[in-house]
PDB file of C-alpha atoms in Angstrom:
ATOM      1  CA  MET A   1     111.322  96.249  55.545  1.00 39.00           C
ATOM      2  CA  HIS A   2     108.436  98.710  55.868  1.00 34.00           C
ATOM      3  CA  LYS A   3     106.724  96.437  58.387  1.00 33.00           C
ATOM      4  CA  VAL A   4     109.900  96.295  60.494  1.00 33.00           C
ATOM      5  CA  LEU A   5     110.261 100.086  60.445  1.00 31.00           C
ATOM      6  CA  PHE A   6     106.594 100.495  61.349  1.00 30.00           C
ATOM      7  CA  LEU A   7     106.981  98.048  64.255  1.00 32.00           C
ATOM      8  CA  LEU A   8     110.081  99.829  65.540  1.00 33.00           C
ATOM      9  CA  PHE A   9     108.337 103.178  65.291  1.00 30.00           C
ATOM     10  CA  GLY A  10     105.322 101.768  67.178  1.00 35.00           C
ATOM     11  CA  LEU A  11     107.543 100.446  69.951  1.00 31.00           C
ATOM     12  CA  PHE A  12     109.322 103.801  70.165  1.00 33.00           C
ATOM     13  CA  VAL A  13     106.002 105.658  70.554  1.00 31.00           C
ATOM     14  CA  PHE A  14     104.776 103.098  73.111  1.00 32.00           C
ATOM     15  CA  PHE A  15     107.828 103.472  75.329  1.00 34.00           C
ATOM     16  CA  GLN A  16     107.917 107.247  74.993  1.00 36.00           C
ATOM     17  CA  CYS A  17     104.257 107.479  75.998  1.00 36.00           C
ATOM     18  CA  GLY A  18     104.957 105.204  78.932  1.00 37.00           C
ATOM     19  CA  LYS A  19     107.594 107.574  80.285  1.00 39.00           C
ATOM     20  CA  SER A  20     105.559 109.876  82.480  1.00 37.00           C
ATOM     21  CA  GLU A  21     108.594 111.200  84.393  1.00 40.00           C
ATOM     22  CA  GLY A  22     109.449 114.619  83.079  1.00 37.00           C
ATOM     23  CA  SER A  23     106.261 115.071  81.057  1.00 37.00           C
ATOM     24  CA  ILE A  24     104.591 117.651  83.273  1.00 44.00           C
ATOM     25  CA  LYS A  25     105.595 121.294  82.881  1.00 56.00           C
ATOM     26  CA  LEU A  26     103.201 122.627  85.504  1.00 77.00           C
ATOM     27  CA  GLY A  27     104.630 122.450  89.023  1.00 95.00           C
ATOM     28  CA  ILE A  28     102.838 119.831  91.129  1.00 97.00           C
ATOM     29  CA  HIS A  29     103.649 119.263  94.792  1.00 98.00           C
ATOM     30  CA  SER A  30     103.041 115.894  96.460  1.00 98.00           C
ATOM     31  CA  HIS A  31     101.812 116.971  99.892  1.00 98.00           C
ATOM     32  CA  ASN A  32     102.692 114.535 102.705  1.00 97.00           C
ATOM     33  CA  ASP A  33     104.124 112.211 100.088  1.00 98.00           C
ATOM     34  CA  TYR A  34     105.003 109.551 102.674  1.00 97.00           C
ATOM     35  CA  GLU A  35     101.281 108.808 103.026  1.00 96.00           C
ATOM     36  CA  GLN A  36     101.171 107.463  99.465  1.00 97.00           C
ATOM     37  CA  ASP A  37     101.139 103.664  99.069  1.00 96.00           C
ATOM     38  CA  ILE A  38     104.568 103.908  97.427  1.00 97.00           C
ATOM     39  CA  PRO A  39     106.412 106.995  98.739  1.00 97.00           C
ATOM     40  CA  PHE A  40     108.711 108.849  96.313  1.00 97.00           C
ATOM     41  CA  TRP A  41     108.143 106.521  93.357  1.00 96.00           C
ATOM     42  CA  THR A  42     104.462 107.411  92.891  1.00 97.00           C
ATOM     43  CA  ALA A  43     105.310 111.100  92.592  1.00 97.00           C
ATOM     44  CA  TYR A  44     108.493 110.567  90.590  1.00 95.00           C
ATOM     45  CA  LYS A  45     107.039 108.181  88.000  1.00 94.00           C
ATOM     46  CA  ASN A  46     104.026 110.441  87.510  1.00 95.00           C
ATOM     47  CA  GLY A  47     106.232 113.408  86.685  1.00 93.00           C
ATOM     48  CA  LEU A  48     105.702 115.529  89.805  1.00 96.00           C
ATOM     49  CA  ASN A  49     108.446 118.009  90.522  1.00 95.00           C
ATOM     50  CA  SER A  50     108.043 118.672  94.246  1.00 98.00           C
ATOM     51  CA  ILE A  51     107.871 116.092  97.041  1.00 98.00           C
ATOM     52  CA  GLU A  52     107.112 116.817 100.697  1.00 98.00           C
ATOM     53  CA  ILE A  53     108.698 114.887 103.566  1.00 98.00           C
ATOM     54  CA  ASP A  54     107.745 115.425 107.225  1.00 98.00           C
ATOM     55  CA  LEU A  55     110.788 114.798 109.418  1.00 98.00           C
ATOM     56  CA  PHE A  56     111.201 114.081 113.126  1.00 98.00           C
ATOM     57  CA  LEU A  57     114.512 113.487 114.924  1.00 98.00           C
ATOM     58  CA  LYS A  58     114.533 110.911 117.709  1.00 98.00           C
ATOM     59  CA  ASN A  59     117.494 108.979 119.157  1.00 97.00           C
ATOM     60  CA  ASP A  60     119.712 110.365 116.379  1.00 97.00           C
ATOM     61  CA  SER A  61     117.466 108.864 113.677  1.00 98.00           C
ATOM     62  CA  LEU A  62     115.498 110.900 111.138  1.00 98.00           C
ATOM     63  CA  TYR A  63     111.996 109.473 110.910  1.00 98.00           C
ATOM     64  CA  VAL A  64     109.487 110.386 108.218  1.00 98.00           C
ATOM     65  CA  THR A  65     106.418 111.188 110.273  1.00 98.00           C
ATOM     66  CA  HIS A  66     104.070 113.998 111.216  1.00 96.00           C
ATOM     67  CA  SER A  67     104.610 113.553 114.963  1.00 96.00           C
ATOM     68  CA  GLU A  68     106.636 111.566 117.474  1.00 96.00           C
ATOM     69  CA  SER A  69     103.610 109.435 118.407  1.00 96.00           C
ATOM     70  CA  GLU A  70     103.341 108.227 114.777  1.00 96.00           C
ATOM     71  CA  ILE A  71     106.949 107.046 114.382  1.00 97.00           C
ATOM     72  CA  ILE A  72     107.369 103.651 112.670  1.00 96.00           C
ATOM     73  CA  ALA A  73     110.771 102.018 113.126  1.00 94.00           C
ATOM     74  CA  ASP A  74     111.826 101.445 109.506  1.00 94.00           C
ATOM     75  CA  ARG A  75     110.354 104.649 108.050  1.00 97.00           C
ATOM     76  CA  THR A  76     113.497 106.774 108.030  1.00 98.00           C
ATOM     77  CA  ILE A  77     114.372 109.387 105.431  1.00 98.00           C
ATOM     78  CA  GLU A  78     117.142 107.134 104.105  1.00 98.00           C
ATOM     79  CA  HIS A  79     114.853 104.141 103.702  1.00 97.00           C
ATOM     80  CA  LEU A  80     111.858 105.945 102.194  1.00 98.00           C
ATOM     81  CA  TYR A  81     113.568 108.653 100.144  1.00 98.00           C
ATOM     82  CA  LEU A  82     117.321 109.139 100.020  1.00 98.00           C
ATOM     83  CA  ASN A  83     118.190 105.627  98.857  1.00 97.00           C
ATOM     84  CA  SER A  84     115.616 105.812  96.056  1.00 96.00           C
ATOM     85  CA  LEU A  85     116.625 109.336  95.060  1.00 96.00           C
ATOM     86  CA  SER A  86     120.259 108.244  95.060  1.00 96.00           C
ATOM     87  CA  LYS A  87     119.503 105.388  92.679  1.00 94.00           C
ATOM     88  CA  VAL A  88     117.770 107.715  90.242  1.00 93.00           C
ATOM     89  CA  ALA A  89     120.434 110.421  90.494  1.00 92.00           C
ATOM     90  CA  SER A  90     123.211 107.858  89.942  1.00 90.00           C
ATOM     91  CA  SER A  91     121.544 106.099  87.015  1.00 86.00           C
ATOM     92  CA  GLN A  92     122.276 106.762  83.361  1.00 68.00           C
ATOM     93  CA  LEU A  93     119.013 108.634  82.936  1.00 67.00           C
ATOM     94  CA  GLY A  94     119.393 110.621  86.151  1.00 68.00           C
ATOM     95  CA  ILE A  95     117.038 113.432  87.110  1.00 71.00           C
ATOM     96  CA  LYS A  96     116.135 115.143  83.829  1.00 71.00           C
ATOM     97  CA  LYS A  97     114.225 118.094  85.243  1.00 82.00           C
ATOM     98  CA  LYS A  98     114.180 120.144  88.409  1.00 92.00           C
ATOM     99  CA  LEU A  99     113.027 118.198  91.461  1.00 96.00           C
ATOM    100  CA  GLN A 100     112.299 119.928  94.754  1.00 98.00           C
ATOM    101  CA  ILE A 101     112.486 117.960  97.999  1.00 98.00           C
ATOM    102  CA  LEU A 102     110.561 119.961 100.599  1.00 98.00           C
ATOM    103  CA  ILE A 103     111.523 118.767 104.075  1.00 98.00           C
ATOM    104  CA  ASP A 104     109.022 119.846 106.725  1.00 98.00           C
ATOM    105  CA  ILE A 105     110.850 119.638 110.054  1.00 98.00           C
ATOM    106  CA  LYS A 106     108.545 118.646 112.905  1.00 98.00           C
ATOM    107  CA  SER A 107     111.076 118.338 115.743  1.00 98.00           C
ATOM    108  CA  GLU A 108     113.483 121.005 117.078  1.00 98.00           C
ATOM    109  CA  SER A 109     114.882 122.927 114.144  1.00 97.00           C
ATOM    110  CA  HIS A 110     118.630 123.257 114.794  1.00 97.00           C
ATOM    111  CA  THR A 111     119.448 119.725 115.932  1.00 98.00           C
ATOM    112  CA  THR A 112     117.215 118.154 113.285  1.00 98.00           C
ATOM    113  CA  LEU A 113     118.642 120.272 110.481  1.00 98.00           C
ATOM    114  CA  ASN A 114     122.214 119.599 111.575  1.00 98.00           C
ATOM    115  CA  ARG A 115     121.521 115.860 111.652  1.00 98.00           C
ATOM    116  CA  LEU A 116     119.895 116.073 108.225  1.00 98.00           C
ATOM    117  CA  ILE A 117     122.926 117.857 106.756  1.00 98.00           C
ATOM    118  CA  LYS A 118     125.210 115.209 108.227  1.00 98.00           C
ATOM    119  CA  THR A 119     123.080 112.512 106.567  1.00 98.00           C
ATOM    120  CA  LEU A 120     122.882 114.303 103.222  1.00 98.00           C
ATOM    121  CA  ASN A 121     126.669 114.573 103.074  1.00 98.00           C
ATOM    122  CA  TYR A 122     126.722 110.805 102.573  1.00 98.00           C
ATOM    123  CA  TYR A 123     124.813 111.364  99.312  1.00 98.00           C
ATOM    124  CA  PRO A 124     126.992 113.602  97.094  1.00 97.00           C
ATOM    125  CA  GLU A 125     125.123 112.302  94.042  1.00 95.00           C
ATOM    126  CA  ILE A 126     122.063 114.100  95.452  1.00 96.00           C
ATOM    127  CA  ILE A 127     123.447 117.310  96.935  1.00 97.00           C
ATOM    128  CA  ASP A 128     125.794 117.954  93.999  1.00 95.00           C
ATOM    129  CA  LYS A 129     123.010 117.787  91.412  1.00 92.00           C
ATOM    130  CA  GLU A 130     122.016 121.259  90.237  1.00 90.00           C
ATOM    131  CA  ASN A 131     118.486 120.168  89.388  1.00 93.00           C
ATOM    132  CA  ILE A 132     117.749 118.661  92.825  1.00 96.00           C
ATOM    133  CA  SER A 133     116.953 121.246  95.498  1.00 97.00           C
ATOM    134  CA  ILE A 134     116.640 120.544  99.215  1.00 98.00           C
ATOM    135  CA  VAL A 135     114.217 123.056 100.736  1.00 98.00           C
ATOM    136  CA  ILE A 136     113.607 123.278 104.492  1.00 98.00           C
ATOM    137  CA  SER A 137     110.111 124.053 105.764  1.00 98.00           C
ATOM    138  CA  GLY A 138     108.283 123.659 109.074  1.00 98.00           C
ATOM    139  CA  ASN A 139     110.531 124.361 112.077  1.00 98.00           C
ATOM    140  CA  ARG A 140     113.341 126.473 110.626  1.00 97.00           C
ATOM    141  CA  PRO A 141     116.069 128.732 111.984  1.00 97.00           C
ATOM    142  CA  ILE A 142     115.375 132.459 111.891  1.00 96.00           C
ATOM    143  CA  PRO A 143     116.058 133.930 108.420  1.00 96.00           C
ATOM    144  CA  LYS A 144     119.310 135.670 109.355  1.00 96.00           C
ATOM    145  CA  LYS A 145     120.756 132.222 110.126  1.00 97.00           C
ATOM    146  CA  TYR A 146     119.973 130.834 106.663  1.00 98.00           C
ATOM    147  CA  VAL A 147     123.360 131.912 105.320  1.00 98.00           C
ATOM    148  CA  ASP A 148     125.110 129.756 107.936  1.00 98.00           C
ATOM    149  CA  TYR A 149     123.979 126.566 106.195  1.00 98.00           C
ATOM    150  CA  PRO A 150     125.612 124.758 103.235  1.00 98.00           C
ATOM    151  CA  ASP A 151     124.990 125.844  99.653  1.00 97.00           C
ATOM    152  CA  PHE A 152     122.754 122.818  98.996  1.00 98.00           C
ATOM    153  CA  ILE A 153     120.287 123.839 101.728  1.00 98.00           C
ATOM    154  CA  TYR A 154     117.485 126.287 100.856  1.00 98.00           C
ATOM    155  CA  PHE A 155     114.444 127.472 102.776  1.00 98.00           C
ATOM    156  CA  ASP A 156     110.678 127.830 102.432  1.00 98.00           C
ATOM    157  CA  TYR A 157     109.530 131.364 103.248  1.00 98.00           C
ATOM    158  CA  GLN A 158     105.973 131.621 104.568  1.00 97.00           C
ATOM    159  CA  SER A 159     105.451 135.340 104.142  1.00 97.00           C
ATOM    160  CA  LEU A 160     105.392 138.020 101.459  1.00 97.00           C
ATOM    161  CA  TYR A 161     107.305 140.579 103.500  1.00 95.00           C
ATOM    162  CA  PRO A 162     110.546 141.284 101.622  1.00 90.00           C
ATOM    163  CA  ILE A 163     113.943 140.537 103.132  1.00 93.00           C
ATOM    164  CA  GLU A 164     116.408 143.305 102.370  1.00 92.00           C
ATOM    165  CA  ASN A 165     119.532 141.218 102.870  1.00 96.00           C
ATOM    166  CA  GLU A 166     120.298 139.817  99.410  1.00 96.00           C
ATOM    167  CA  LYS A 167     122.345 136.887 100.743  1.00 97.00           C
ATOM    168  CA  ILE A 168     119.438 135.729 102.904  1.00 97.00           C
ATOM    169  CA  TRP A 169     116.965 136.243 100.052  1.00 97.00           C
ATOM    170  CA  LYS A 170     119.045 134.002  97.783  1.00 97.00           C
ATOM    171  CA  LYS A 171     118.673 131.153 100.306  1.00 98.00           C
ATOM    172  CA  ILE A 172     114.875 131.242  99.865  1.00 98.00           C
ATOM    173  CA  ALA A 173     113.711 128.821  97.176  1.00 97.00           C
ATOM    174  CA  LEU A 174     109.963 128.951  97.674  1.00 97.00           C
ATOM    175  CA  ILE A 175     107.144 131.028  99.148  1.00 98.00           C
ATOM    176  CA  SER A 176     104.378 128.962 100.789  1.00 98.00           C
ATOM    177  CA  LEU A 177     101.149 130.476 102.106  1.00 98.00           C
ATOM    178  CA  ASN A 178      98.162 129.094 104.007  1.00 98.00           C
ATOM    179  CA  PHE A 179      95.277 129.189 101.529  1.00 98.00           C
ATOM    180  CA  LYS A 180      92.631 129.347 104.274  1.00 97.00           C
ATOM    181  CA  LYS A 181      94.127 132.594 105.526  1.00 97.00           C
ATOM    182  CA  TYR A 182      93.119 134.295 102.280  1.00 97.00           C
ATOM    183  CA  SER A 183      90.063 132.398 101.051  1.00 98.00           C
ATOM    184  CA  SER A 184      87.256 130.126 102.282  1.00 96.00           C
ATOM    185  CA  TRP A 185      86.603 128.759  98.785  1.00 97.00           C
ATOM    186  CA  ASN A 186      85.744 125.052  98.869  1.00 96.00           C
ATOM    187  CA  GLY A 187      86.624 124.168  95.277  1.00 96.00           C
ATOM    188  CA  VAL A 188      83.019 123.318  94.392  1.00 95.00           C
ATOM    189  CA  GLU A 189      81.089 126.580  94.086  1.00 92.00           C
ATOM    190  CA  ASP A 190      82.296 129.478  91.964  1.00 93.00           C
ATOM    191  CA  MET A 191      85.150 131.420  93.489  1.00 96.00           C
ATOM    192  CA  SER A 192      84.175 134.991  94.292  1.00 96.00           C
ATOM    193  CA  VAL A 193      85.705 137.785  92.236  1.00 96.00           C
ATOM    194  CA  GLU A 194      87.146 139.271  95.436  1.00 97.00           C
ATOM    195  CA  ASP A 195      88.922 136.030  96.360  1.00 97.00           C
ATOM    196  CA  PHE A 196      90.261 135.548  92.847  1.00 97.00           C
ATOM    197  CA  LYS A 197      91.678 139.078  92.780  1.00 97.00           C
ATOM    198  CA  LYS A 198      93.183 138.612  96.246  1.00 98.00           C
ATOM    199  CA  LEU A 199      94.887 135.334  95.308  1.00 98.00           C
ATOM    200  CA  ASP A 200      95.996 136.778  91.976  1.00 98.00           C
ATOM    201  CA  SER A 201      97.710 139.679  93.775  1.00 98.00           C
ATOM    202  CA  LEU A 202      99.554 137.216  96.051  1.00 98.00           C
ATOM    203  CA  VAL A 203     100.830 135.214  93.089  1.00 98.00           C
ATOM    204  CA  LYS A 204     101.932 138.371  91.296  1.00 97.00           C
ATOM    205  CA  MET A 205     103.733 139.645  94.368  1.00 97.00           C
ATOM    206  CA  ALA A 206     105.680 136.385  94.730  1.00 97.00           C
ATOM    207  CA  HIS A 207     106.565 136.542  91.047  1.00 97.00           C
ATOM    208  CA  TYR A 208     107.640 140.171  91.452  1.00 96.00           C
ATOM    209  CA  TYR A 209     110.113 138.817  94.010  1.00 96.00           C
ATOM    210  CA  LYS A 210     111.077 136.165  91.404  1.00 96.00           C
ATOM    211  CA  LYS A 211     110.067 133.340  93.744  1.00 97.00           C
ATOM    212  CA  PRO A 212     107.724 130.400  93.036  1.00 97.00           C
ATOM    213  CA  LEU A 213     104.525 130.221  95.091  1.00 98.00           C
ATOM    214  CA  ARG A 214     102.649 127.334  96.694  1.00 98.00           C
ATOM    215  CA  PHE A 215      99.429 127.432  98.714  1.00 98.00           C
ATOM    216  CA  TRP A 216      98.806 124.720 101.286  1.00 98.00           C
ATOM    217  CA  GLY A 217      95.450 123.677 102.735  1.00 97.00           C
ATOM    218  CA  THR A 218      93.804 124.051  99.330  1.00 98.00           C
ATOM    219  CA  PRO A 219      90.779 122.296  97.800  1.00 98.00           C
ATOM    220  CA  ASP A 220      92.039 119.245  95.908  1.00 98.00           C
ATOM    221  CA  ASN A 221      89.883 118.536  92.859  1.00 98.00           C
ATOM    222  CA  LYS A 222      89.795 119.220  89.108  1.00 97.00           C
ATOM    223  CA  ILE A 223      88.042 122.561  89.489  1.00 97.00           C
ATOM    224  CA  ALA A 224      90.630 123.738  92.017  1.00 98.00           C
ATOM    225  CA  TRP A 225      93.561 122.504  89.922  1.00 97.00           C
ATOM    226  CA  GLU A 226      92.257 124.486  86.941  1.00 96.00           C
ATOM    227  CA  VAL A 227      91.753 127.646  88.998  1.00 97.00           C
ATOM    228  CA  PHE A 228      95.247 127.460  90.497  1.00 97.00           C
ATOM    229  CA  LYS A 229      96.685 126.866  87.033  1.00 96.00           C
ATOM    230  CA  GLU A 230      94.825 129.943  85.752  1.00 96.00           C
ATOM    231  CA  LEU A 231      96.111 131.981  88.693  1.00 97.00           C
ATOM    232  CA  GLY A 232      99.670 131.012  87.800  1.00 97.00           C
ATOM    233  CA  VAL A 233     100.391 129.188  91.066  1.00 98.00           C
ATOM    234  CA  ASP A 234     103.793 127.571  90.569  1.00 98.00           C
ATOM    235  CA  TYR A 235     103.217 124.402  92.618  1.00 98.00           C
ATOM    236  CA  ILE A 236      99.731 122.930  92.872  1.00 98.00           C
ATOM    237  CA  ASN A 237      99.429 121.279  96.285  1.00 98.00           C
ATOM    238  CA  THR A 238      97.841 117.807  96.167  1.00 98.00           C
ATOM    239  CA  ASP A 239      97.316 114.539  97.999  1.00 98.00           C
ATOM    240  CA  LYS A 240      96.338 112.952  94.652  1.00 98.00           C
ATOM    241  CA  PRO A 241      99.550 112.863  92.590  1.00 97.00           C
ATOM    242  CA  ILE A 242      98.368 110.232  90.105  1.00 97.00           C
ATOM    243  CA  GLN A 243      95.054 111.973  89.404  1.00 97.00           C
ATOM    244  CA  VAL A 244      96.630 115.432  88.979  1.00 97.00           C
ATOM    245  CA  SER A 245      99.351 114.056  86.700  1.00 96.00           C
ATOM    246  CA  THR A 246      96.809 112.182  84.582  1.00 96.00           C
ATOM    247  CA  TYR A 247      94.486 115.177  84.384  1.00 96.00           C
ATOM    248  CA  PHE A 248      97.072 117.671  83.146  1.00 94.00           C
ATOM    249  CA  ASN A 249      98.776 115.190  80.831  1.00 91.00           C
ATOM    250  CA  GLU A 250      95.417 114.415  79.195  1.00 90.00           C
ATOM    251  CA  LEU A 251      94.772 118.141  78.729  1.00 85.00           C
ATOM    252  CA  THR A 252      98.210 118.581  77.171  1.00 80.00           C
ATOM    253  CA  ASN A 253      97.803 115.588  74.866  1.00 74.00           C
TER     254      ASN A 253
END
């Protein structure tokens, strides 16, 4: 009897340890996620909570690509992301934690966004989930137009200038800033005190606004991940989702 209980307990621990989804508390953003060998699933199974999709509209189809010249016929947002996300959202387990889908629009903003909304309406299991947020980045409408879009559409704000209109401000889910605009740190040498203080003030300002912050164009190594964690950056930007997930999970364990 004791051997059976011990075996069952061992199996329980094994399967729990194997479930990486949902294990990371620190926000980690899979930059250009479509460039991973297995888009969506690599980030999802490694517990990341923000996934970036570049989007280009051509001939009424929404292609996941950085530019028109790089379009590949079967790489649409439905094929690479929405179908997979739908399966997870509709399953018994569902999405257990908050998951941000950051859609970086590369083609004309209004027509692309309207086509995206039309597509998303075919996936109520996604847009009706409170813990899945669709955030629009890249080519966006001007801020005063944000309120014209459905409740399930939010926006990435790439500035720290406050917006006085509360309704517009509520449509902003994230503040993203270009790291290279504020620091030339390469992630290898020690960061200067001046740069650290400057970045710290940016993070604190975003948090004063009660908005999460992400830097893009950052160094992408263990030293950088630790520094951004210490700074309190809400989403660590990375092209190495497996390595970042493993690193922080090992520290936690």
